[in-house]
GROMACS .gro file of C-alpha atoms in nm:
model
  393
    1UNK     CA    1  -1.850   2.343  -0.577
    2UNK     CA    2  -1.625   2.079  -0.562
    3UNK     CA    3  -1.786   1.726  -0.480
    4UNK     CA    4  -1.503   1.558  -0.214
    5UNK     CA    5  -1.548   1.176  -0.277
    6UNK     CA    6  -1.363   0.983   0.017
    7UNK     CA    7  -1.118   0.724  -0.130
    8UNK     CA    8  -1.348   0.423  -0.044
    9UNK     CA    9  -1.583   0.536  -0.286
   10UNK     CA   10  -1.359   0.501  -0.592
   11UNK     CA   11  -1.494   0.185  -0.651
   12UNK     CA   12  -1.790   0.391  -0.793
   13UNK     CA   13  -1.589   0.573  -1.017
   14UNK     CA   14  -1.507   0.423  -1.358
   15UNK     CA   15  -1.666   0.502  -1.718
   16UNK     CA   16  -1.924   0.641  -1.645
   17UNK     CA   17  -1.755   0.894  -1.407
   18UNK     CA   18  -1.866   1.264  -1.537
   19UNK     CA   19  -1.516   1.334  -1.591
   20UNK     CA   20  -1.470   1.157  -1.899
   21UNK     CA   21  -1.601   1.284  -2.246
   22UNK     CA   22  -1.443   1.031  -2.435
   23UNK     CA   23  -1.442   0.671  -2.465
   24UNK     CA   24  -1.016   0.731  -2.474
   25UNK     CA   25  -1.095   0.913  -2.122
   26UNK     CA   26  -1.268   0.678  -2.000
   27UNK     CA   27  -0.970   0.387  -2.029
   28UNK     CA   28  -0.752   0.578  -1.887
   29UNK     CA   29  -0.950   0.724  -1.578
   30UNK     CA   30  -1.055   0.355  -1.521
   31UNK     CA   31  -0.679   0.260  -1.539
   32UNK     CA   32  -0.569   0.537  -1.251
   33UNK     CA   33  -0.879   0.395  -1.085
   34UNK     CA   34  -0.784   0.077  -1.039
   35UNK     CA   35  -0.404   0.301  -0.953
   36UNK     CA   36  -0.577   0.466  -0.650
   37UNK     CA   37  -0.739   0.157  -0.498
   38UNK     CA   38  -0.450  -0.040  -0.491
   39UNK     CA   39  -0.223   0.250  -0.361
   40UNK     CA   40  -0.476   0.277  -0.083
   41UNK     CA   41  -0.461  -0.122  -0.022
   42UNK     CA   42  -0.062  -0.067  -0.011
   43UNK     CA   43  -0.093   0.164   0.280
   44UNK     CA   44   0.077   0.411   0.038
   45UNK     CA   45  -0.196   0.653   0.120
   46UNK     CA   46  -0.137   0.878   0.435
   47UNK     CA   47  -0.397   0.906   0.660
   48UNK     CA   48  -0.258   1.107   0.935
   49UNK     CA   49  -0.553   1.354   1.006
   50UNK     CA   50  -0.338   1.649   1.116
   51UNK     CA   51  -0.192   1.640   0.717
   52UNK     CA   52  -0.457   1.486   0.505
   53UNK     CA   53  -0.722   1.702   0.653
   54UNK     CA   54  -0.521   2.015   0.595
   55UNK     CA   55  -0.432   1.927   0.264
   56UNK     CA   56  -0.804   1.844   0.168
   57UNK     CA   57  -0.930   2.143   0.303
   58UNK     CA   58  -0.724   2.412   0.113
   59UNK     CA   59  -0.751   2.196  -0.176
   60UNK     CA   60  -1.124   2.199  -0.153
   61UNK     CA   61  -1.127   2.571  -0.098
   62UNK     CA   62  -0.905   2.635  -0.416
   63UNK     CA   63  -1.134   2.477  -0.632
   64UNK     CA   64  -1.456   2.557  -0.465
   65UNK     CA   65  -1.351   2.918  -0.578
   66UNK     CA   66  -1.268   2.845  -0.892
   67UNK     CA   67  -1.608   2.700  -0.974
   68UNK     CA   68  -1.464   2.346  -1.008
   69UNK     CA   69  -1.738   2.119  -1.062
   70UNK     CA   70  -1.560   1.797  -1.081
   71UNK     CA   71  -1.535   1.480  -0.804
   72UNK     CA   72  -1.189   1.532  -0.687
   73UNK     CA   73  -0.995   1.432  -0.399
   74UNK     CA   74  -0.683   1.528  -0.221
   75UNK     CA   75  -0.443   1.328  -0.018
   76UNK     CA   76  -0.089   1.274   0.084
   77UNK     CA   77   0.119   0.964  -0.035
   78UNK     CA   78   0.354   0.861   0.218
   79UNK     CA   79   0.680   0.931   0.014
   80UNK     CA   80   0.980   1.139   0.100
   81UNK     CA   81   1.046   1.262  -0.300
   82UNK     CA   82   0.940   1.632  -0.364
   83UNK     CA   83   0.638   1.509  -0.625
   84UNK     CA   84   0.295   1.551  -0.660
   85UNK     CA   85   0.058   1.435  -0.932
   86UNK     CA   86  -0.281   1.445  -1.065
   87UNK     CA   87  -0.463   1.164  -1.192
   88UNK     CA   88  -0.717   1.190  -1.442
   89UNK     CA   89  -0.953   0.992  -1.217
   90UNK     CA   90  -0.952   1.292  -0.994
   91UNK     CA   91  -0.722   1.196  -0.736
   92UNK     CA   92  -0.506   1.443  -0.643
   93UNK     CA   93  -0.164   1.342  -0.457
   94UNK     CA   94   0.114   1.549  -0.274
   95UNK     CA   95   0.431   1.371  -0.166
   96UNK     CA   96   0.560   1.427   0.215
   97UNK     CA   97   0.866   1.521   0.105
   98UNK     CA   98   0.710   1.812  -0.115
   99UNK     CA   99   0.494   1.943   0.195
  100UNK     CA  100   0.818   1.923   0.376
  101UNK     CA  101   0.952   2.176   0.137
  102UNK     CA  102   0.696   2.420   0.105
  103UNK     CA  103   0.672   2.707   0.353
  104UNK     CA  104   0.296   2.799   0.377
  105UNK     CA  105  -0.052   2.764   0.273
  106UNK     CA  106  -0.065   2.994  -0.017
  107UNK     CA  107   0.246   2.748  -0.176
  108UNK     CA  108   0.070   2.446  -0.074
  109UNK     CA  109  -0.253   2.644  -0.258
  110UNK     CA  110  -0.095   2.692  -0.567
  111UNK     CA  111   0.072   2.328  -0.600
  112UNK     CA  112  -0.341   2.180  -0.584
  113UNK     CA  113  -0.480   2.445  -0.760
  114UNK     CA  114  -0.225   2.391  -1.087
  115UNK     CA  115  -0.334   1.995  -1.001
  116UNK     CA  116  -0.674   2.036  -0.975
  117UNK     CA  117  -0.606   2.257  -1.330
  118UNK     CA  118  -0.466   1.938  -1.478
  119UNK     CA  119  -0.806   1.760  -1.407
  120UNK     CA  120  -1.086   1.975  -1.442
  121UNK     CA  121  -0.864   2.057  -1.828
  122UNK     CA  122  -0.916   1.681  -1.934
  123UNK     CA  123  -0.501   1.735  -1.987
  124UNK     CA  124  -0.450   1.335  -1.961
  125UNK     CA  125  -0.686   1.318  -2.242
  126UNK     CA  126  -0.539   1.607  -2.436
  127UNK     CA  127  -0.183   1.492  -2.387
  128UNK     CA  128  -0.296   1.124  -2.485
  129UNK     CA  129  -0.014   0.903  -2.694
  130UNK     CA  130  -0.022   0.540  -2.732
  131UNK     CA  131   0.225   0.508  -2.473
  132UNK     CA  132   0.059   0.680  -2.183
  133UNK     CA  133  -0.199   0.375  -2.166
  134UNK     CA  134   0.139   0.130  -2.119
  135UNK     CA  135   0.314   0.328  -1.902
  136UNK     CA  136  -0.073   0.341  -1.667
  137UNK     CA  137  -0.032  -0.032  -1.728
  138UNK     CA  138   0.288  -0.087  -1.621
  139UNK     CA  139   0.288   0.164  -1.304
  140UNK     CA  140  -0.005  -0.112  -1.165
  141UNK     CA  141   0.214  -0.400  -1.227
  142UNK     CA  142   0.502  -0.210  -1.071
  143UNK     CA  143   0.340  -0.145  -0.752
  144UNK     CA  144   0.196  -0.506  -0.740
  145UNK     CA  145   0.532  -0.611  -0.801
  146UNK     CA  146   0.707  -0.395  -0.521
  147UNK     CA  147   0.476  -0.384  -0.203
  148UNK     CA  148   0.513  -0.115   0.016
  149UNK     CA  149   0.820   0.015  -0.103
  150UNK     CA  150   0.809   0.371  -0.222
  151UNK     CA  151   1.047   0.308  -0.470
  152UNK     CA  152   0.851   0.295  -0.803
  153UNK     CA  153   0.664   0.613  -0.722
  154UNK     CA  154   0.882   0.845  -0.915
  155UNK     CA  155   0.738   0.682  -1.215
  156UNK     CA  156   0.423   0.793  -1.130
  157UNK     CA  157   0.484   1.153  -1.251
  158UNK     CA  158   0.546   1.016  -1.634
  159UNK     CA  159   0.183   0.979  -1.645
  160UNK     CA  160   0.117   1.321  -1.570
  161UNK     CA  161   0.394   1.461  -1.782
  162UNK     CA  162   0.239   1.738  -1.994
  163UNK     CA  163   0.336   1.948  -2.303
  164UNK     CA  164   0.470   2.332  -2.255
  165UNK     CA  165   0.127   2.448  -2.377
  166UNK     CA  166  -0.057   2.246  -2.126
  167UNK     CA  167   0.189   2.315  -1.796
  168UNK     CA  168   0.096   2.675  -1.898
  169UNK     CA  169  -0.219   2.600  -1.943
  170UNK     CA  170  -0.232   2.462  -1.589
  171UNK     CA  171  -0.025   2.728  -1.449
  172UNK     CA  172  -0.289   3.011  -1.562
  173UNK     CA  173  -0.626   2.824  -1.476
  174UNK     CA  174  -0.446   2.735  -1.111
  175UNK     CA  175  -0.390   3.089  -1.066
  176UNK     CA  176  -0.708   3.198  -1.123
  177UNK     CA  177  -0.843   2.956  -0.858
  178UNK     CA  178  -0.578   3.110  -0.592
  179UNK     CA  179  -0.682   3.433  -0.687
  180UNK     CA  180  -1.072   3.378  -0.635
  181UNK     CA  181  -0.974   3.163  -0.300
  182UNK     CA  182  -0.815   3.471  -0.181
  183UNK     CA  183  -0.483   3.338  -0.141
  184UNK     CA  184  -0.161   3.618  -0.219
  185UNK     CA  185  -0.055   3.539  -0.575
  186UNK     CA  186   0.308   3.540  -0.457
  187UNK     CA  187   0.215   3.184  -0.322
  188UNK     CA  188   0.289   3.100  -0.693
  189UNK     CA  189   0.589   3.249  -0.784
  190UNK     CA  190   0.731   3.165  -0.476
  191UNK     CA  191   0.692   2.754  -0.559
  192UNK     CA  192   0.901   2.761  -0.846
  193UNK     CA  193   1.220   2.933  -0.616
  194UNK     CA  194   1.127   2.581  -0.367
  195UNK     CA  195   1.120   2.383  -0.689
  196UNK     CA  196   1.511   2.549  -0.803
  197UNK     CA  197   1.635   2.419  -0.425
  198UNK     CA  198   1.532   2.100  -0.458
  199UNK     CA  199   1.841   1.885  -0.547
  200UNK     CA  200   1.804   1.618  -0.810
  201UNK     CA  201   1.899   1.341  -0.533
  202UNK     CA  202   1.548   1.464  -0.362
  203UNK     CA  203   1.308   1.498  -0.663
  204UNK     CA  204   1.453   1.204  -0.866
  205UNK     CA  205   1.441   1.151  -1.266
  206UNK     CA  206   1.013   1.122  -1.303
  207UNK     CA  207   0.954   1.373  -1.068
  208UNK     CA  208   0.690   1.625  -1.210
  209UNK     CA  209   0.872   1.960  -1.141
  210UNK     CA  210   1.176   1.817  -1.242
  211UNK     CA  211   1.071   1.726  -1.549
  212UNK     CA  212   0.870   1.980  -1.591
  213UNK     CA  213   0.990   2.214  -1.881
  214UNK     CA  214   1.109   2.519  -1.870
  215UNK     CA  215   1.012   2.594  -1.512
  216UNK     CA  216   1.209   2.982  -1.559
  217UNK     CA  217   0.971   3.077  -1.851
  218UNK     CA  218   0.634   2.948  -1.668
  219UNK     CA  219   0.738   3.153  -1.356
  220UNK     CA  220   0.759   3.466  -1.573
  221UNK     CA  221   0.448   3.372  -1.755
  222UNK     CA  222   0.282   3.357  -1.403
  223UNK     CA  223   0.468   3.715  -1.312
  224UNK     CA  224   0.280   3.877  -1.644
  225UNK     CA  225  -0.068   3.751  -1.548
  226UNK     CA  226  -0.015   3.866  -1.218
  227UNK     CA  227   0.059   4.270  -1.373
  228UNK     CA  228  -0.235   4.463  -1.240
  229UNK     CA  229  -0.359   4.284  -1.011
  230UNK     CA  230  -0.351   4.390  -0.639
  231UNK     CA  231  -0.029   4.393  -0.488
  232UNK     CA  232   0.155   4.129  -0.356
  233UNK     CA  233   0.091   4.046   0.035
  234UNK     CA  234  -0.313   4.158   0.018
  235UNK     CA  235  -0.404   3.834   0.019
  236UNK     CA  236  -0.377   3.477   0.262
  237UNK     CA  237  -0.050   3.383   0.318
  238UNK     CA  238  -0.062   3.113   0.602
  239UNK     CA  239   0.277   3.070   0.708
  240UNK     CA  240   0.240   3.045   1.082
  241UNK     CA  241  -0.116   2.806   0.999
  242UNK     CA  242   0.138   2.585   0.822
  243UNK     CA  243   0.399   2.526   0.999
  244UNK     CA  244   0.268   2.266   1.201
  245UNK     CA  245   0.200   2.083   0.885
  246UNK     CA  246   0.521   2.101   0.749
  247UNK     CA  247   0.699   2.028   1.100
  248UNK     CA  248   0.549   1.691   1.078
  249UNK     CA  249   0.606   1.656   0.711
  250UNK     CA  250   0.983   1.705   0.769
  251UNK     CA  251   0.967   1.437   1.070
  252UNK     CA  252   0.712   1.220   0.916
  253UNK     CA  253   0.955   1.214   0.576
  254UNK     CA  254   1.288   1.188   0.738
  255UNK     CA  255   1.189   0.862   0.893
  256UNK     CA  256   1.093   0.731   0.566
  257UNK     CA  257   1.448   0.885   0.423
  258UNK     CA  258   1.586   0.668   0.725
  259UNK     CA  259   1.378   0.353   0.623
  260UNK     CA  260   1.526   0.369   0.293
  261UNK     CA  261   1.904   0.445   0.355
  262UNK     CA  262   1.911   0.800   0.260
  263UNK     CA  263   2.103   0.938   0.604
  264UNK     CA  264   2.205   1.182   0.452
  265UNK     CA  265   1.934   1.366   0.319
  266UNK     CA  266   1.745   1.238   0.671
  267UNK     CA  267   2.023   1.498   0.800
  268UNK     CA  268   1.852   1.753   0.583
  269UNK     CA  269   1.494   1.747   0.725
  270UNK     CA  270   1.672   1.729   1.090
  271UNK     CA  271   1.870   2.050   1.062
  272UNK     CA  272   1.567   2.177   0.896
  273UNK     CA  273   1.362   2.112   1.217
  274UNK     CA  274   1.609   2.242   1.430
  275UNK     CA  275   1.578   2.567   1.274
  276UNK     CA  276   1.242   2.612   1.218
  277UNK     CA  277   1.141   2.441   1.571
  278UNK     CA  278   1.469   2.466   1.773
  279UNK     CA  279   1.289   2.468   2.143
  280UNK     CA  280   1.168   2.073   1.976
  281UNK     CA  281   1.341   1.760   2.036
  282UNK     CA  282   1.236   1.578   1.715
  283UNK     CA  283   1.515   1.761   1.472
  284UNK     CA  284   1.833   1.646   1.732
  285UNK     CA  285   1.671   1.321   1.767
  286UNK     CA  286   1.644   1.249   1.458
  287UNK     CA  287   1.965   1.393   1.362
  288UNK     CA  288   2.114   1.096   1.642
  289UNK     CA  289   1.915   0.857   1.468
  290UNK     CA  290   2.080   0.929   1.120
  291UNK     CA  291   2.446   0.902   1.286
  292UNK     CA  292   2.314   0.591   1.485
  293UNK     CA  293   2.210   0.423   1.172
  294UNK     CA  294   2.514   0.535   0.922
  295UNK     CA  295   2.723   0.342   1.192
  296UNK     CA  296   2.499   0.045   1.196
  297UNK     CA  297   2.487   0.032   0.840
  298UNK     CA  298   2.815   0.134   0.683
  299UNK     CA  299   2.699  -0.020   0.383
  300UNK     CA  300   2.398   0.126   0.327
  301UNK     CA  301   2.570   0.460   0.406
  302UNK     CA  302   2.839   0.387   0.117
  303UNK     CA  303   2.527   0.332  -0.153
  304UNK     CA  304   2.385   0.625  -0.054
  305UNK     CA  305   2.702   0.827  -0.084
  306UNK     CA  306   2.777   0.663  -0.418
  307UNK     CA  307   2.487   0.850  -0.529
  308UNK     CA  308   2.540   1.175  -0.353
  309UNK     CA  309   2.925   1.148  -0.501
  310UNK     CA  310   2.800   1.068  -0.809
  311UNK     CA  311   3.058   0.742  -0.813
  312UNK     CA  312   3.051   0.416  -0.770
  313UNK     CA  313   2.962   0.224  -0.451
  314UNK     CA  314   3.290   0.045  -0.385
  315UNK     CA  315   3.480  -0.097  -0.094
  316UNK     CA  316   3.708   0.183  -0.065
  317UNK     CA  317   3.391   0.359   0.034
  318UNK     CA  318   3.262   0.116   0.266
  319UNK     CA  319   3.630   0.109   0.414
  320UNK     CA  320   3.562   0.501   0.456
  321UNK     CA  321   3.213   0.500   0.618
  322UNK     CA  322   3.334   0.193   0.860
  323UNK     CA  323   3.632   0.400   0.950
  324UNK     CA  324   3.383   0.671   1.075
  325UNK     CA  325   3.164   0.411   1.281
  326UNK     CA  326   3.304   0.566   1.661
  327UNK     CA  327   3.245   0.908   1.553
  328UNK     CA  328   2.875   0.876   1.396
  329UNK     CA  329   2.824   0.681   1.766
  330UNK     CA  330   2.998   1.005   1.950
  331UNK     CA  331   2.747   1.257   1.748
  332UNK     CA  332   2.456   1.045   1.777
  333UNK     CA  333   2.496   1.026   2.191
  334UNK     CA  334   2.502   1.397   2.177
  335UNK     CA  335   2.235   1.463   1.999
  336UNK     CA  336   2.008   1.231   2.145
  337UNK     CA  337   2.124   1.402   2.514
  338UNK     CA  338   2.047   1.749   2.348
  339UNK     CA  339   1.728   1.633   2.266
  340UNK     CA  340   1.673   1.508   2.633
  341UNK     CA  341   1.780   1.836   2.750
  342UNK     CA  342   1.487   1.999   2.550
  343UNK     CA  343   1.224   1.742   2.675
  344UNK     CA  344   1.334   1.483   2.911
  345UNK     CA  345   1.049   1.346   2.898
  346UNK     CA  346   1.119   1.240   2.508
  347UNK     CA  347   1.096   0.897   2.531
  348UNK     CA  348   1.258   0.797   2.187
  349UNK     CA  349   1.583   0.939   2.257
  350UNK     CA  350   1.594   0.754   2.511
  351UNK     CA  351   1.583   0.427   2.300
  352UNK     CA  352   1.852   0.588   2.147
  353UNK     CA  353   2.086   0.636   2.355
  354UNK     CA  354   2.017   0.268   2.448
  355UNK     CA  355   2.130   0.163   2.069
  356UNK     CA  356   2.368   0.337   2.097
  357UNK     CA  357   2.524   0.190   2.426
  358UNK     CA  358   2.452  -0.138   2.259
  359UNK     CA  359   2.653  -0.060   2.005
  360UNK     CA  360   2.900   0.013   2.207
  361UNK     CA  361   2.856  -0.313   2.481
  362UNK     CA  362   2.806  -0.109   2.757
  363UNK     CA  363   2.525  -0.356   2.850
  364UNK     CA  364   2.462  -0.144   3.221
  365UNK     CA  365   2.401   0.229   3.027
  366UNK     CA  366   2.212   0.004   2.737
  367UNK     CA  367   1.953  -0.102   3.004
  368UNK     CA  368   1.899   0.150   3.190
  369UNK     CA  369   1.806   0.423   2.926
  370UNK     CA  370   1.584   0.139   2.732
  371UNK     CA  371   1.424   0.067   3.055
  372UNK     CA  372   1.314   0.480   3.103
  373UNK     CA  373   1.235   0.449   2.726
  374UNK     CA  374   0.977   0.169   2.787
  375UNK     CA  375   0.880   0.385   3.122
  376UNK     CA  376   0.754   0.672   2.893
  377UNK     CA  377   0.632   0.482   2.624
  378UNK     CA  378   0.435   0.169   2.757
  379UNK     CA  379   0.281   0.105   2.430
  380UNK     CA  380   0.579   0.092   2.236
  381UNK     CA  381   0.551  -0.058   1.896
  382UNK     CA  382   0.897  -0.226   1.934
  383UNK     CA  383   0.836  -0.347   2.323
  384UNK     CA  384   0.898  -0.688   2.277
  385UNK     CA  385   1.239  -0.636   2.118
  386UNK     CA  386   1.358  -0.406   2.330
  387UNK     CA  387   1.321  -0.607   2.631
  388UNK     CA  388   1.470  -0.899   2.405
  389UNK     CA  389   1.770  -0.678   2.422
  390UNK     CA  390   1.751  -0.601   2.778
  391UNK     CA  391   1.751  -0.976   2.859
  392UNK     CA  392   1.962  -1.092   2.608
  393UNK     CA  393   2.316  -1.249   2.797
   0.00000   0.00000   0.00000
C-alpha cells in the first residue's frame, strides 16, 4: 500500500526518510524537501478539493496496485505549463495546464503511475551528476527570489530529467501499475498523442515531456509490452468521471494564462470549454475576458505575440495590437452577452461587460451592469474597487 503523507507532514521527512538508501539520496531528498515546503508556503500548491482530491485518489490507487510501498504524495501546482514532475522526496506534482490537456482518468493514471515509477526506482539517485545537487540548489533560491510567480517552474523539470534507459524504465514499471489498477492500457499510448499537440509556447524549454527523449520510440516500446495482453477498451477508461476535472483545469489555468499575459493561449482553453461544455458560460466569458484584456494591455499583447511570431517585440507591433483595441472591445461585449444568454444569472460577465463600458466611457451602461454584478456576487473579492469605479466622477 501506498502510505499518503499530507504535505504538512514533510517536515518529518528528511534523512532518515525510508526512501533513501544512500547517504547521496539522502541530500538530495532533503534538498526537494525543503523544495516542497516552501512551494506550499508560496501558495504554489493547489488546494482546490474538487482537483487535488481527484488527483490523489487515482494516484493512490495506481500505486496501491502496484504494490508501492513508499510515502508518496500527489498534488496539483497551480501552473498553466503542460509539466509534471516527481521529486525524489516523494512528492508527486501535476501542472493545471497538463490536467487541462488530458482527456480522462486512465491518461491522468498513466502520467502518476510513470511518476510514482520515477520514485519508488530511486531514478534521482541513479541519474545523480554533480550538477543535479546545484541545479536543487538553485531552483530554492529561484523561488525565494521570485514569489508567487509561476515563472521559474519550468526549471523544475531539469531536476527530474532522466536518461533514455531510465524514461523507459519508468514507462514499463508505470504500466504495470495501470495494468494491476485496472485502468485500459490505451490510457498510455494515448498520452504521448496529448504530449505531440502540445505546442512548445505551452510546455516551455524544461518541461519534462518536452524534453523528454525520444517520446516516438517510448510510445512503441509501450505498444510491444502491451502485445498479448487483453484488448484495448476492457479496462477503466473514465472519460465522462473526468471531465469535470479537466473543465475546471481549463478555467482554473486560463485565468492564470490571463494573469500572466498569455491571451492568446487563454483563447485556447476558452474555445476548448466551449466545445467540450458549450451549454456553460465560463468558455465565452472567458473568451471576453481575453479580448477585454488584449485591449487594455496592448503591450502585454505585443510580448506575447513576439513570442507566438517568433520575432521581436517592437513598436510596430504594439502600433498593430493598439490599432485592434475597438475590435477586441466589440468581441469581448459579445461574448460576455453570449455568456449571459447561457446563464443570466453569471455574475462575472456581468463585471465584464461593465469593463468593458468603462473602457469605452459609457459611465450609465458601466454602472448599471457592475451594479447587477455586485447583486449576484455580494462577496466579491474585488467589491471595494468596483464600487470605486461606480463612484468615481
Amino acid at each position: 500500500m501506498c502510505l499518503a503523507v499530507p504535505l504538512a507532514a514533510l517536515a518529518e521527512l528528511g534523512p532518515t526518510t525510508p526512501i533513501a538508501q544512500s547517504a547521496d539520496e539522502r541530500e538530495l531528498i532533503t534538498r526537494a524537501t525543503e523544495f516542497e515546503q516552501e512551494l506550499e508556503r508560496r501558495g504554489l500548491i493547489l488546494n482546490e478539493p474538487l482537483l487535488k482530491d481527484y488527483v490523489a485518489a487515482t494516484g493512490n490507487r495506481v500505486v496501491a496496485a502496484g504494490k508501492v510501498s513508499l510515502p508518496l504524495r500527489f498534488n496539483v501546482l497551480r501552473d498553466p505549463n503542460s509539466n509534471a514532475f516527481a521529486l525524489p522526496s516523494g512528492g508527486i506534482y501535476v501542472n493545471l495546464g497538463l490536467l487541462a490537456r488530458l482527456e480522462n482518468e486512465a491518461q491522468l493514471a498513466h502520467v502518476l503511475g510513470h511518476e510514482a515509477a520515477h520514485v519508488a526506482g530511486h531514478h534521482a539517485a541513479r541519474q545523480q551528476q554533480s550538477q543535479r545537487r546545484k541545479v536543487i540548489s538553485a531552483h530554492l533560491a529561484d523561488l525565494a527570489l521570485m514569489g508567487t510567480s509561476v515563472a521559474y517552474l519550468p526549471f523544475i523539470a531539469s531536476m527530474a530529467h532522466y536518461s533514455r534507459e531510465l524514461e523507459q524504465e519508468a514507462d514499463s514499471n508505470g504500466l504495470d501499475y495501470l495494468l494491476a489498477a485496472g485502468y485500459d492500457p490505451e490510457g498510455s499510448t494515448q498520452v504521448f498523442g496529448v504530449l505531440r499537440e502540445i505546442p512548445v509556447t505551452e510546455s516551455f524549454l524544461g518541461s519534462l515531456y518536452a524534453s523528454h527523449p525520444d517520446n516516438a520510440q517510448r510510445e512503441a516500446a509501450v505498444r510491444a509490452r502491451l502485445v498479448g495482453h487483453d484488448p484495448v477498451g476492457n479496462g477503466r477508461v473514465g472519460e465522462t468521471e473526468y471531465l469535470p476535472i479537466r473543465l475546471r483545469a481549463l478555467a482554473d489555468s486560463a485565468e492564470l494564462k490571463l494573469l500572466g499575459g498569455q491571451y492568446e493561449l487563454a483563447l485556447r482553453n476558452a474555445t476548448s470549454l466551449d466545445k467540450l461544455a458549450p451549454k456553460q458560460p465560463m468558455g465565452r466569458y472567458l473568451t471576453g475576458e481575453a479580448r477585454r484584456q488584449m485591449a487594455a494591455q496592448p503591450e502585454l499583447a505585443a510580448q506575447e505575440q513576439a513570442v507566438l511570431r517568433q520575432t521581436k517585440y517592437s513598436d510596430k507591433l504594439v502600433a498593430e495590437m493598439r490599432s485592434q483595441q475597438q475590435s477586441w472591445l466589440d468581441a469581448a461585449q459579445i461574448a460576455y452577452g453570449e455568456a449571459l444568454a447561457i446563464d443570466s444569472q453569471f455574475a462575472p460577465a456581468h463585471r465584464g461587460l461593465g469593463l468593458v463600458a468603462h473602457a469605452r466611457g459609457e459611465a450609465t451602461s458601466m454602472r448599471e451592469h457592475l451594479s447587477r454584478y455586485l447583486a449576484l456576487a455580494p462577496q466579491a473579492r474585488d467589491r471595494r474597487y468596483v464600487e470605486y469605479l461606480m463612484t468615481a466622477p
